[in-house]
Each structure stands twice: as C-alpha cells, then as structure tokens.
C-alpha cells in the first residue's frame, strides 16, 4: 500500500459521519485532520495569493465541476507538486500532480465530483519540500453518487480514447498550452444498482502520465473524485523550442487497463 | 328482498368507493377519442405537487388500457389509476415508461397489482440501474412523506427499435429513439387518432432539459417531425399541440445552444462560463430558463468538445 492509499483510508475512516451542515470550526478541524493524514507533521504555510483556486461559486453539475490551480510566477519555478483536496468528499485527496521540470505550473485545471458543500484546498509543494496551501468554498452537492453519463453506449465505445486541443502559438518559444480530454467513466463505486441492490464497481483512473518528447510534464495520482470523461489543462515550456514536439498521455486505471496516445504539437503559426 | 337489500348495500358501498376514487382521481382531459392526458404543473418537484410536473395519461382500446407514464410518485400513480377506473374497468395491460426521469416513472408501483407489462426502451434498465437509487433519494428529500410507496420498477418488456401494441381495435406503434432527451426515449403513435405522444422529446413553454445528446436530439426531432400526426402530446407544456408546428421553439433553442456552444469551445471559453455566452436570445422565452439553461450548456459543452 502506498502512502497515497493509506492516507485515503485514514480519511475514509474519519469521514462518513453526520450530514448536518458543519460549522466553520468543524470544517477547520476536518482540514486539520486531512492535512495531518496527507502531510503528517510537516508545516503547511498559508500561500497567500501565490496559489489560487479557480472554481465556480456554485456548480451547475456537481459531477462535473471545473477546478483550476494557479501558481504565481514568483513561486512557479520552485513548484514540483500540486495537491487538490476536496474536504467533504468521501475520498478527499482528489489529485496529486507531480510536475516535471518542463511543466509550467502557473496554471493546471481539471474537473471533479463534489459530494457536498465543501472547502477545496490546493497545496503547492516546492523542490525543497515546503508546502503552501490555499482554500476556497464551493456550493455543490450530490456529485459523487450522481452518475453523469448521458449516453452509456457511447461511454463504453469511447472508453480510454483521448483527444488533445492545443492553443495556437504565434512564436516557437511560447509555452505549449494544451487541453487533454479523456473518455473514462471514473465510476466512484458509490452508485447503487437499485434493481440488483449491488453497488456499481469503482472503475477509475489511478495514474496519468503526460510526457513531452519523452520528458515528464506531470504524473497525476488520482481517484474517484475526478469526473467522468475528465479534462486536463496544462502548459509546457519545452527545453528546446526548435525541436518538433510530441505529447504523449498514458493511463493506468483501477481495472489495470492501460491506454496511451500521442499527438504532434502543431508548429507556431508564422506571423 | 333480502338479496336486493344486500345488493343495494353493495351498490351503496361501490358508489361510496367510486366517489372516493373520483375525489382522489387526477384531473384528466380526453384530447382525442380514447386518449386521456393529465396536465403536469410547470414547476419543480415538491410535496405539494407530488412530483406531478409531467404530462401523463392513458389510452383506452376495446380490450385494454395502456398507461403512458405512471407519474412522478406513488401518490400521483395512485391518482392516475383512480382516474382510469373512473372512465373504464378494462384491464390495464401496459404501463409504458417513456424514459428514466423521476417525474415520469415513480408512479409505476401503483400499477403493480394490475400485473401489466412495464414497457421501456432497451437502454432503460441500464440507466435505471445507474440512476434509480439516486433519483429515489432525491425524490424522498424533495417530497418527504409524499414520496411514500414510490419505487424503481424495472421494465418487463423492452423495445430496441419498434413495437406494436394491440389494445383491441387500436394499435399503438412504439418507437425507441437514439440518444436525444435521454439515451432511453420512447414515443408512441396512435394510428386511430393520428396522435404522436412524444413525452420529453418535446418541451413546450418549459425549457428543454438536455440529458442525452444535443446532436442526437436535433436528429430525432427531424425524424419525428416527418410523422404524419395531427397533434402531439409534449412531456411538458399544453397537453395537445399541433404537429409538427409545435416543435419549432424547441428546435430553435437546441440549434442556438449547439451552434453557440461550439463557438464558445472554439474561442477557448471554459465549461463553467460558457452558458453566459450561449443562447442569451432565448432568455425570457422559456419557463425555468435560469434553472436549466446553465446545466444544458454544460451538458452540450461536454458532448461537443469531443467533435
């Protein structure tokens, strides 16, 4: 068992209690517990405005809430890891991004499930092991047990398929901005089949590796809090902008399936 | 004398029961010979309306009755059954579930003792399995005690393409559609009166809710527009509308959402903000616009970003 899954188990035991709306003190206590479960006795500093969470105040679809983490340029070059914690989710550690040296951590975004009104915490980890945390409250509920799938035949047919949209660049030395779309149900294991009375088995992306010309952009360790058919926005600063680039994504899911796909990065448009 | 006295007493009891049933019966209108529709309220599910927000009803043949959508709760299903019994004592042979949504299916348990075939789209069992539990919990939280008795009733007769049902001198043609409003939409055509019961493939006045495929919905809307029907029964809105003229506002809305969502994706506008940029000309033309439009654009975005 990795430290990641053991941290999750601790949290699952702590969680799952009453449904009554928690007080601010209870919310703070929950974050203190989570922080300890994930980071142990390490000091977690307040990020101030150096780390910001982008998320809607109120989610239109709690099973599909876009969340971005922005890191200020003053801190970005030192950042090697980003954690996204959804305090009141059954499995709160939603994502841990391990960033490679060519990743531009100033902006990274995905879509998550949110089970109840909750604080989101983002924690940036620097190369020398410092931790900077920020929080944001979000109003959304029901996202973990609500199945989002609208067309199940299509979902099965498309399982494991990926797509990348690259933002246009006008100069070769601009960062490569990409949006990766992944077709995967990310079943949470929290949906009950009312006819058989069995829970639909959890089936989710455990690991996503994104590379650029063989170098790591990021590795994501993830969980059931990531949405069905998730997207990932990220940005790359190629070491050698003159060389044509290839972005590759590889997935390992909880059913031990592997998926991988790669895409050439379009050349910068000549102005 | 004695026997007639008993009969009189029985008659009195029956009359009482029947009056009681009529009191509980759902208000219903015969929109064409033998086609009865109850007009759902234009609102969200609540204890006060017993989740009676959809148009539901029944069709009567010479031999049997087919229910089309048993309603949004056991309470509403019971009242629909009482309305049927106030009109006819013919057996209720079919309970057609037009799609998975709670306001259409949770009355099904009220018809169990009639032992009908519960008819649904071939994809209904899978979607019910995924969502039934969630829908039931949500119904209980919205309705409280009024949700009592409401259950998920799985279909017993599945339609993967077409199915004809014979009610005695009356044929109903059921069509299973591709993903549109949901991925399990069924429509019913009554040849005798040339009535197409579209359920939630057609929203009138109330904003359409996209829970299947916006591209598919526009395609299915084109197909059903070619059906030579005199009238349609929408799932929400008036209980009878001229066909195919009544499809136009829905088509206009869906086309605007599809076109402008594609433009938002192309412009790099994120999924959370896209609805602010999409189909603003439709605001004020639909009931519950602000409750559903942002969700519709979110759903359309998620579908269209894969194009």
Coordinates of C-alpha atoms in Angstrom, one line a residue:
Chain A
X1 CA 0.0 0.0 0.0
X2 CA 1.4 3.4 -1.0
X3 CA 1.3 6.4 1.3
X4 CA -1.3 7.8 -1.0
X5 CA -3.8 5.0 -0.5
X6 CA -3.1 4.7 3.2
X7 CA -3.8 8.4 3.6
X8 CA -7.1 7.9 1.8
X9 CA -8.1 5.1 4.1
X10 CA -7.4 7.2 7.2
X11 CA -9.6 9.9 5.8
X12 CA -12.4 7.5 4.8
X13 CA -12.5 6.3 8.5
X14 CA -12.5 9.9 9.7
X15 CA -15.3 10.8 7.3
X16 CA -18.7 9.4 6.6
X17 CA -20.2 10.9 9.7
X18 CA -23.3 13.1 10.1
X19 CA -24.9 15.0 7.2
X20 CA -25.8 18.1 9.2
X21 CA -24.2 21.3 7.9
X22 CA -20.9 21.6 9.7
X23 CA -19.8 24.8 11.5
X24 CA -16.7 26.7 10.4
X25 CA -14.9 25.2 13.4
X26 CA -15.8 21.7 12.3
X27 CA -14.7 22.5 8.8
X28 CA -11.4 23.8 10.2
X29 CA -11.0 20.6 12.3
X30 CA -11.6 18.5 9.3
X31 CA -9.0 20.3 7.3
X32 CA -6.5 19.8 10.2
X33 CA -7.2 16.1 10.2
X34 CA -6.9 15.9 6.4
X35 CA -3.7 17.9 6.5
X36 CA -2.2 15.5 9.1
X37 CA -3.3 12.4 7.1
X38 CA -1.7 13.6 3.9
X39 CA 1.3 15.6 5.1
X40 CA 2.0 14.2 8.5
X41 CA 3.7 16.7 10.8
X42 CA 5.1 18.8 8.0
X43 CA 4.5 22.5 8.2
X44 CA 1.8 23.8 5.8
X45 CA 2.1 27.5 5.2
X46 CA -0.6 29.9 4.0
X47 CA 0.1 30.5 0.3
X48 CA -1.4 34.0 0.4
X49 CA -2.0 35.0 -3.2
X50 CA 0.7 32.8 -4.6
X51 CA -1.6 29.8 -5.0
X52 CA -5.2 30.4 -6.2
X53 CA -8.1 28.0 -6.8
X54 CA -10.3 28.8 -9.7
X55 CA -13.8 27.3 -9.4
X56 CA -17.4 28.4 -9.8
X57 CA -19.1 29.6 -6.6
X58 CA -21.9 27.2 -7.3
X59 CA -21.6 24.3 -9.7
X60 CA -24.1 23.7 -12.4
X61 CA -23.4 20.0 -12.4
X62 CA -21.8 18.6 -9.2
X63 CA -20.4 15.6 -11.1
X64 CA -18.5 17.9 -13.4
X65 CA -17.0 20.9 -11.6
X66 CA -14.1 22.6 -13.3
X67 CA -11.3 23.4 -10.8
X68 CA -8.1 25.2 -11.7
X69 CA -5.0 25.8 -9.6
X70 CA -2.9 28.8 -10.4
X71 CA 0.5 29.4 -9.1
X72 CA 2.1 32.9 -9.2
X73 CA 5.2 33.4 -11.2
X74 CA 7.2 34.2 -8.1
X75 CA 6.6 30.7 -6.8
X76 CA 6.0 28.7 -10.0
X77 CA 9.6 27.8 -10.9
X78 CA 10.1 26.1 -7.5
X79 CA 6.9 24.1 -7.6
X80 CA 7.2 20.3 -8.1
X81 CA 3.9 19.1 -6.8
X82 CA 0.3 20.2 -6.5
X83 CA -2.4 18.6 -4.3
X84 CA -6.1 19.1 -4.7
X85 CA -8.2 18.2 -1.6
X86 CA -12.0 18.2 -1.6
X87 CA -12.5 18.2 2.2
X88 CA -16.0 16.8 2.4
X89 CA -15.8 14.2 -0.4
X90 CA -15.8 10.5 0.7
X91 CA -12.3 10.3 -0.8
X92 CA -10.9 13.8 -0.2
X93 CA -7.5 13.7 -1.9
X94 CA -8.8 14.2 -5.4
X95 CA -5.5 14.7 -7.2
X96 CA -1.7 14.8 -6.7
X97 CA 0.2 16.2 -9.6
X98 CA 4.0 15.5 -9.7
X99 CA 5.4 18.1 -12.1
X100 CA 8.4 17.6 -14.3
X101 CA 10.9 20.4 -14.9
X102 CA 9.4 21.3 -18.3
X103 CA 5.9 21.8 -16.8
X104 CA 4.6 25.3 -16.4
X105 CA 2.8 25.1 -13.1
X106 CA 1.3 28.5 -13.3
X107 CA -2.0 27.0 -14.4
X108 CA -3.4 23.5 -14.3
X109 CA -7.0 22.5 -14.3
X110 CA -9.3 19.5 -14.3
X111 CA -12.9 18.6 -13.5
X112 CA -14.1 16.9 -10.3
X113 CA -17.0 15.5 -8.5
X114 CA -18.2 17.3 -5.4
X115 CA -20.4 15.5 -2.9
X116 CA -21.4 18.3 -0.5
X117 CA -20.8 21.9 0.2
X118 CA -17.2 22.0 1.0
X119 CA -13.8 23.7 1.1
X120 CA -11.4 22.9 -1.6
X121 CA -7.7 23.1 -0.6
X122 CA -4.8 23.3 -3.1
X123 CA -1.3 22.8 -1.8
X124 CA 1.8 23.5 -3.7
X125 CA 5.0 21.6 -2.8
X126 CA 8.4 23.1 -3.7
X127 CA 11.5 21.3 -4.7
X128 CA 12.9 21.8 -1.2
X129 CA 9.8 20.4 0.4
X130 CA 7.9 23.5 1.5
X131 CA 4.1 23.4 1.4
X132 CA 1.8 26.3 0.6
X133 CA -1.9 25.9 1.0
X134 CA -4.9 27.9 -0.1
X135 CA -8.7 27.3 0.3
X136 CA -11.9 28.1 -1.5
X137 CA -15.5 27.2 -0.5
X138 CA -17.8 25.7 -3.1
X139 CA -21.6 25.1 -3.2
X140 CA -22.3 21.8 -5.0
X141 CA -23.8 18.5 -3.8
X142 CA -24.5 15.0 -5.0
X143 CA -21.6 14.7 -7.5
X144 CA -20.1 11.5 -6.2
X145 CA -23.2 9.4 -6.3
X146 CA -24.9 11.1 -9.2
X147 CA -24.0 9.3 -12.4
X148 CA -23.2 11.9 -15.1
X149 CA -23.2 9.5 -18.0
X150 CA -25.8 10.6 -20.5
X151 CA -25.2 8.1 -23.3
X152 CA -23.9 4.8 -21.9
X153 CA -23.4 3.1 -25.3
X154 CA -21.1 6.0 -26.3
X155 CA -19.3 5.9 -23.0
X156 CA -18.4 2.2 -23.5
X157 CA -17.5 2.6 -27.1
X158 CA -15.2 5.6 -26.3
X159 CA -13.5 4.1 -23.2
X160 CA -9.9 5.0 -23.0
X161 CA -10.0 7.3 -26.0
X162 CA -8.2 10.7 -25.7
X163 CA -8.0 13.9 -27.5
X164 CA -5.8 17.0 -27.2
X165 CA -6.6 20.5 -28.3
X166 CA -3.6 22.8 -28.5
X167 CA -3.9 26.6 -28.1
X168 CA -2.5 28.5 -31.0
X169 CA 1.0 29.9 -30.7
X170 CA 2.5 32.7 -32.7
X171 CA 6.1 32.2 -31.6
X172 CA 8.0 28.9 -31.1
X173 CA 9.3 30.0 -27.6
X174 CA 5.8 30.5 -26.2
X175 CA 4.6 27.8 -23.8
X176 CA 2.6 24.9 -25.3
X177 CA -0.9 25.1 -23.8
X178 CA -2.9 22.0 -24.1
X179 CA -6.3 20.6 -23.1
X180 CA -6.4 16.8 -22.8
X181 CA -9.8 15.1 -22.9
X182 CA -10.0 11.5 -21.6
X183 CA -13.0 9.2 -22.0
X184 CA -13.3 7.2 -18.9
X185 CA -16.4 6.6 -16.6
X186 CA -14.3 7.0 -13.4
X187 CA -17.1 5.1 -11.6
X188 CA -17.0 6.1 -8.0
X189 CA -18.3 2.8 -6.6
X190 CA -20.9 4.9 -4.7
X191 CA -23.7 4.4 -7.1
X192 CA -26.2 1.6 -6.2
X193 CA -27.9 -0.5 -8.8
X194 CA -31.5 -0.3 -7.5
X195 CA -32.6 -3.5 -9.2
X196 CA -29.8 -5.8 -8.0
X197 CA -29.0 -3.8 -4.8
X198 CA -25.3 -4.0 -5.7
X199 CA -23.0 -1.1 -5.9
X200 CA -21.7 -0.5 -9.4
X201 CA -18.0 -1.3 -9.0
X202 CA -15.5 1.5 -8.8
X203 CA -13.5 1.8 -12.0
X204 CA -11.3 4.9 -12.2
X205 CA -8.1 6.4 -13.5
X206 CA -5.4 5.8 -10.9
X207 CA -2.5 7.3 -12.8
X208 CA -2.0 9.6 -15.8
X209 CA 1.5 10.3 -17.2
X210 CA 1.9 13.2 -19.6
X211 CA 5.2 13.5 -21.4
X212 CA 6.7 15.8 -24.0
X213 CA 9.4 14.3 -26.2
X214 CA 9.9 11.6 -23.5
X215 CA 10.3 14.1 -20.6
X216 CA 7.7 14.1 -17.8
X217 CA 5.3 17.0 -17.9
X218 CA 3.3 15.6 -15.0
X219 CA 2.3 12.4 -13.3
X220 CA -1.2 12.5 -11.8
X221 CA -2.2 10.2 -9.0
X222 CA -5.9 10.4 -8.9
X223 CA -9.1 8.9 -7.5
X224 CA -12.9 8.7 -7.8
X225 CA -13.2 12.5 -7.2
X226 CA -12.1 13.1 -10.7
X227 CA -15.1 13.5 -13.1
X228 CA -16.3 11.1 -15.7
X229 CA -14.6 12.0 -19.0
X230 CA -12.2 14.4 -17.3
X231 CA -10.2 17.1 -19.0
X232 CA -6.8 18.4 -18.0
X233 CA -5.4 21.8 -18.9
X234 CA -1.7 22.1 -18.7
X235 CA 1.2 24.0 -20.1
X236 CA 4.7 23.0 -21.2
X237 CA 7.9 25.1 -21.5
X238 CA 10.0 23.0 -24.0
X239 CA 13.7 23.0 -23.2
X240 CA 14.4 23.2 -26.9
X241 CA 11.6 25.1 -28.6
X242 CA 13.1 24.5 -32.1
X243 CA 12.6 20.7 -32.0
X244 CA 9.2 19.4 -33.1
X245 CA 7.3 18.2 -30.0
X246 CA 5.2 15.2 -29.3
X247 CA 2.8 15.0 -26.4
X248 CA 2.0 11.5 -25.0
X249 CA -0.5 10.5 -22.4
X250 CA -0.6 7.2 -20.7
X251 CA -3.3 6.0 -18.3
X252 CA -3.5 3.1 -15.8
X253 CA -6.9 2.5 -14.3
X254 CA -8.1 0.6 -11.3
X255 CA -9.1 -2.3 -13.5
X256 CA -5.4 -2.5 -14.6
X257 CA -6.2 -1.3 -18.1
X258 CA -3.5 0.7 -19.9
X259 CA -4.3 3.3 -22.5
X260 CA -1.9 5.5 -24.4
X261 CA -2.0 8.0 -27.2
X262 CA 0.3 10.7 -28.6
X263 CA 0.0 13.9 -30.6
X264 CA 2.4 16.1 -32.5
X265 CA 2.4 19.6 -31.3
X266 CA 1.4 22.0 -34.1
X267 CA 4.2 24.4 -35.1
X268 CA 3.8 28.0 -34.1
X269 CA 1.9 29.9 -36.8
X270 CA 4.2 32.2 -38.7
X271 CA 3.1 35.8 -38.4
Chain B
X1 CA -86.0 -8.7 -0.7
X2 CA -83.1 -9.8 1.4
X3 CA -80.9 -10.2 -1.7
X4 CA -81.9 -6.9 -3.2
X5 CA -81.1 -5.3 0.2
X6 CA -77.6 -6.8 0.1
X7 CA -77.2 -5.7 -3.5
X8 CA -78.4 -2.2 -2.5
X9 CA -75.9 -2.1 0.3
X10 CA -73.1 -3.4 -2.0
X11 CA -74.2 -0.8 -4.5
X12 CA -74.0 1.9 -1.9
X13 CA -70.5 0.8 -0.9
X14 CA -69.5 0.7 -4.5
X15 CA -70.9 4.2 -5.1
X16 CA -69.0 5.4 -2.0
X17 CA -65.8 3.8 -3.2
X18 CA -66.3 5.2 -6.6
X19 CA -67.0 8.7 -5.3
X20 CA -63.9 8.4 -3.1
X21 CA -61.9 7.3 -6.1
X22 CA -63.2 10.2 -8.1
X23 CA -62.2 12.6 -5.4
X24 CA -58.7 11.2 -5.5
X25 CA -58.6 10.9 -9.2
X26 CA -56.2 13.0 -11.2
X27 CA -57.9 15.7 -13.4
X28 CA -57.8 14.4 -16.9
X29 CA -58.8 15.6 -20.4
X30 CA -59.8 13.5 -23.4
X31 CA -57.7 15.2 -26.1
X32 CA -58.8 12.8 -28.9
X33 CA -61.1 9.7 -28.9
X34 CA -59.8 7.5 -26.1
X35 CA -56.7 9.5 -25.3
X36 CA -56.6 11.0 -21.9
X37 CA -53.9 13.3 -20.6
X38 CA -53.3 15.0 -17.3
X39 CA -51.5 18.3 -17.4
X40 CA -48.4 18.4 -15.2
X41 CA -47.7 21.7 -13.3
X42 CA -44.9 23.8 -14.6
X43 CA -42.6 23.7 -11.7
X44 CA -40.0 21.6 -9.8
X45 CA -40.9 18.5 -7.8
X46 CA -42.3 19.3 -4.4
X47 CA -44.5 17.7 -1.7
X48 CA -47.4 20.0 -2.7
X49 CA -47.4 18.7 -6.3
X50 CA -46.4 15.1 -5.5
X51 CA -43.8 15.4 -8.4
X52 CA -46.8 15.8 -10.7
X53 CA -44.9 18.0 -13.1
X54 CA -45.1 16.0 -16.3
X55 CA -47.9 15.3 -18.7
X56 CA -49.1 11.8 -18.1
X57 CA -52.1 9.7 -19.1
X58 CA -53.6 6.7 -20.8
X59 CA -55.1 5.3 -24.0
X60 CA -58.2 3.1 -24.0
X61 CA -58.8 0.4 -26.6
X62 CA -61.7 -2.0 -26.9
X63 CA -60.0 -4.7 -24.8
X64 CA -57.4 -2.9 -22.7
X65 CA -55.7 0.2 -21.4
X66 CA -52.2 1.4 -21.8
X67 CA -50.8 3.9 -19.3
X68 CA -48.3 6.3 -20.7
X69 CA -46.1 7.4 -17.9
X70 CA -47.4 6.4 -14.5
X71 CA -46.4 9.8 -12.9
X72 CA -43.8 11.2 -10.6
X73 CA -44.7 9.4 -7.3
X74 CA -46.7 6.5 -6.0
X75 CA -49.3 9.1 -4.9
X76 CA -49.6 10.5 -8.4
X77 CA -49.7 7.0 -9.9
X78 CA -52.5 6.1 -7.5
X79 CA -54.5 9.1 -8.5
X80 CA -53.9 8.4 -12.2
X81 CA -55.1 4.8 -11.6
X82 CA -58.3 6.2 -9.9
X83 CA -58.8 8.5 -13.0
X84 CA -58.6 5.4 -15.3
X85 CA -61.0 3.5 -13.1
X86 CA -63.4 6.4 -13.2
X87 CA -63.5 6.1 -17.0
X88 CA -63.2 2.4 -17.7
X89 CA -62.9 -1.0 -16.0
X90 CA -60.9 -2.6 -18.8
X91 CA -57.7 -4.2 -17.7
X92 CA -54.5 -2.1 -17.6
X93 CA -52.3 -4.3 -19.8
X94 CA -49.4 -1.9 -20.4
X95 CA -47.6 0.7 -18.4
X96 CA -45.3 2.5 -20.8
X97 CA -42.2 4.3 -19.3
X98 CA -41.2 6.9 -21.9
X99 CA -37.8 7.4 -20.3
X100 CA -35.9 7.2 -17.0
X101 CA -36.7 10.6 -15.4
X102 CA -38.3 10.5 -12.0
X103 CA -41.3 12.7 -12.9
X104 CA -42.4 10.0 -15.4
X105 CA -41.6 6.7 -13.7
X106 CA -42.1 6.8 -9.9
X107 CA -45.8 6.2 -10.1
X108 CA -45.2 2.7 -11.6
X109 CA -45.6 0.9 -8.3
X110 CA -49.3 2.0 -8.1
X111 CA -50.0 -0.4 -11.1
X112 CA -48.3 -3.5 -9.7
X113 CA -51.5 -5.2 -8.7
X114 CA -52.8 -4.9 -12.3
X115 CA -49.9 -7.1 -13.4
X116 CA -49.2 -5.1 -16.6
X117 CA -46.2 -5.3 -18.8
X118 CA -44.0 -2.4 -17.9
X119 CA -42.7 -1.3 -21.3
X120 CA -39.4 0.6 -21.7
X121 CA -36.6 1.4 -24.1
X122 CA -33.9 -1.4 -24.3
X123 CA -31.5 1.0 -22.6
X124 CA -33.8 1.9 -19.8
X125 CA -32.7 -1.0 -17.4
X126 CA -29.1 0.1 -17.6
X127 CA -29.8 3.7 -16.9
X128 CA -32.3 2.8 -14.2
X129 CA -29.6 0.7 -12.6
X130 CA -27.2 3.7 -12.6
X131 CA -29.6 6.4 -11.5
X132 CA -32.6 4.8 -9.8
X133 CA -31.2 4.9 -6.3
X134 CA -30.0 8.5 -6.7
X135 CA -33.4 9.6 -8.1
X136 CA -35.3 7.8 -5.3
X137 CA -33.2 9.5 -2.6
X138 CA -33.7 12.9 -4.3
X139 CA -37.5 12.3 -4.5
X140 CA -37.6 11.4 -0.9
X141 CA -35.7 14.5 0.1
X142 CA -38.0 16.8 -2.1
X143 CA -41.3 15.2 -1.2
X144 CA -40.8 13.8 2.3
X145 CA -43.8 11.7 3.3
X146 CA -45.5 12.3 0.0
X147 CA -42.8 10.0 -1.6
X148 CA -44.1 7.0 0.4
X149 CA -44.5 3.9 -1.8
X150 CA -42.6 5.3 -4.7
X151 CA -40.2 2.7 -6.1
X152 CA -38.0 1.8 -9.0
X153 CA -40.0 -0.6 -11.1
X154 CA -37.8 -2.2 -13.8
X155 CA -39.4 -2.7 -17.3
X156 CA -40.6 -6.2 -18.2
X157 CA -41.0 -5.6 -22.0
X158 CA -38.2 -3.9 -23.8
X159 CA -38.2 -2.0 -27.1
X160 CA -35.0 -1.9 -29.1
X161 CA -36.4 -0.4 -32.3
X162 CA -40.2 -0.7 -32.8
X163 CA -43.0 -2.5 -31.1
X164 CA -46.7 -2.6 -31.9
X165 CA -49.2 -3.0 -29.0
X166 CA -52.8 -4.1 -29.6
X167 CA -55.4 -2.6 -27.3
X168 CA -58.3 -4.0 -29.2
X169 CA -59.3 -2.1 -32.3
X170 CA -56.4 0.2 -31.6
X171 CA -52.7 -0.2 -32.5
X172 CA -50.0 1.8 -30.8
X173 CA -46.6 1.9 -32.5
X174 CA -43.8 2.4 -30.1
X175 CA -40.5 3.8 -31.4
X176 CA -37.2 3.6 -29.4
X177 CA -35.0 6.6 -30.2
X178 CA -31.3 7.1 -30.3
X179 CA -29.8 9.4 -27.6
X180 CA -31.8 12.6 -27.5
X181 CA -33.5 14.0 -24.4
X182 CA -32.1 10.9 -22.6
X183 CA -30.5 7.8 -24.0
X184 CA -33.8 5.8 -23.5
X185 CA -36.6 7.8 -25.1
X186 CA -39.7 6.1 -26.3
X187 CA -42.5 7.7 -28.3
X188 CA -46.0 6.3 -29.1
X189 CA -48.1 6.8 -32.2
X190 CA -51.8 6.1 -32.1
X191 CA -53.0 5.4 -35.7
X192 CA -56.7 5.8 -34.9
X193 CA -56.5 9.4 -34.0
X194 CA -53.1 10.3 -35.6
X195 CA -51.7 11.4 -32.3
X196 CA -48.0 11.2 -31.5
X197 CA -47.2 11.0 -27.8
X198 CA -43.7 12.5 -27.7
X199 CA -43.2 12.8 -23.9
X200 CA -40.0 14.6 -23.3
X201 CA -38.8 14.6 -26.8
X202 CA -41.0 17.7 -26.9
X203 CA -41.0 20.5 -24.4
X204 CA -43.4 23.4 -25.0
X205 CA -43.1 26.6 -22.9
X206 CA -40.8 24.9 -20.3
X207 CA -37.2 24.9 -21.2
X208 CA -36.0 21.5 -22.7
X209 CA -33.5 19.6 -20.4
X210 CA -30.6 18.0 -22.2
X211 CA -29.7 14.7 -20.6
X212 CA -28.8 12.6 -23.7
X213 CA -27.3 14.2 -26.7
X214 CA -28.0 17.6 -28.2
X215 CA -26.8 16.5 -31.6
X216 CA -29.0 13.3 -31.3
X217 CA -32.0 15.3 -30.1
X218 CA -31.9 17.6 -33.2
X219 CA -31.6 14.5 -35.4
X220 CA -34.5 12.7 -33.7
X221 CA -36.6 15.9 -33.8
X222 CA -36.2 16.0 -37.6
X223 CA -37.3 12.3 -37.8
X224 CA -40.4 12.7 -35.6
X225 CA -41.3 15.9 -37.5
X226 CA -41.9 13.7 -40.5
X227 CA -44.6 11.7 -38.7
X228 CA -48.0 12.4 -40.2
X229 CA -49.7 13.3 -36.9
X230 CA -52.4 15.8 -36.3
X231 CA -51.4 16.5 -32.8
X232 CA -48.6 15.8 -30.4
X233 CA -48.5 15.3 -26.6
X234 CA -45.5 17.0 -25.1
X235 CA -44.0 15.8 -21.9
X236 CA -44.2 19.3 -20.5
X237 CA -46.4 22.2 -21.7
X238 CA -50.0 22.0 -23.1
X239 CA -51.5 18.5 -23.3
X240 CA -52.1 18.7 -27.0
X241 CA -50.3 20.8 -29.6
X242 CA -50.4 20.9 -33.4
X243 CA -47.8 18.8 -35.1
X244 CA -45.1 19.5 -36.4
X245 CA -45.5 23.2 -35.9
X246 CA -45.2 22.9 -32.1
X247 CA -41.6 21.6 -32.4
X248 CA -40.2 24.9 -33.7
X249 CA -39.3 26.7 -30.5
X250 CA -37.5 23.6 -29.1
X251 CA -35.6 23.3 -32.4
X252 CA -34.7 27.0 -32.3
X253 CA -33.4 26.7 -28.7
X254 CA -31.4 23.4 -29.3
X255 CA -29.9 24.8 -32.5
X256 CA -28.8 28.0 -30.8
X257 CA -27.3 26.1 -27.9
X258 CA -25.4 23.7 -30.2
X259 CA -24.1 26.5 -32.5
X260 CA -23.1 28.9 -29.8
X261 CA -21.6 26.2 -27.5
X262 CA -19.4 25.1 -30.4
X263 CA -18.3 28.7 -30.8
X264 CA -17.5 29.0 -27.1
X265 CA -15.4 25.9 -27.2
X266 CA -13.5 27.2 -30.2
X267 CA -13.0 30.5 -28.5
X268 CA -11.4 28.7 -25.5
X269 CA -14.2 29.8 -23.1
X270 CA -14.2 27.3 -20.2
X271 CA -17.1 25.0 -19.3
X272 CA -18.1 26.9 -16.2
X273 CA -18.5 30.2 -18.0
X274 CA -19.8 29.0 -21.4
X275 CA -23.5 29.3 -20.6
X276 CA -23.2 33.1 -20.1
X277 CA -22.2 33.4 -23.8
X278 CA -24.7 30.9 -25.2
X279 CA -28.3 31.4 -26.4
X280 CA -29.0 34.6 -24.5
X281 CA -31.7 35.4 -27.0
X282 CA -33.7 32.5 -25.6
X283 CA -33.9 34.0 -22.1
X284 CA -37.5 35.2 -21.4
X285 CA -38.9 32.7 -23.9
X286 CA -38.9 29.7 -21.6
X287 CA -40.2 28.9 -18.1
X288 CA -37.4 27.8 -15.6
X289 CA -34.7 29.1 -18.0
X290 CA -32.3 30.0 -15.3
X291 CA -32.8 26.7 -13.6
X292 CA -31.8 24.6 -16.6
X293 CA -30.0 26.6 -19.2
X294 CA -26.6 26.7 -17.5
X295 CA -26.8 22.9 -17.0
X296 CA -27.9 22.4 -20.6
X297 CA -24.9 24.3 -21.9
X298 CA -22.6 22.3 -19.5
X299 CA -24.0 19.1 -21.0
X300 CA -23.7 20.4 -24.6
X301 CA -20.2 21.5 -23.9
X302 CA -19.1 18.1 -22.6
X303 CA -20.6 16.5 -25.7
X304 CA -19.4 18.9 -28.3
X305 CA -15.8 19.3 -27.1
X306 CA -15.3 15.7 -28.4
X307 CA -16.2 16.7 -32.0

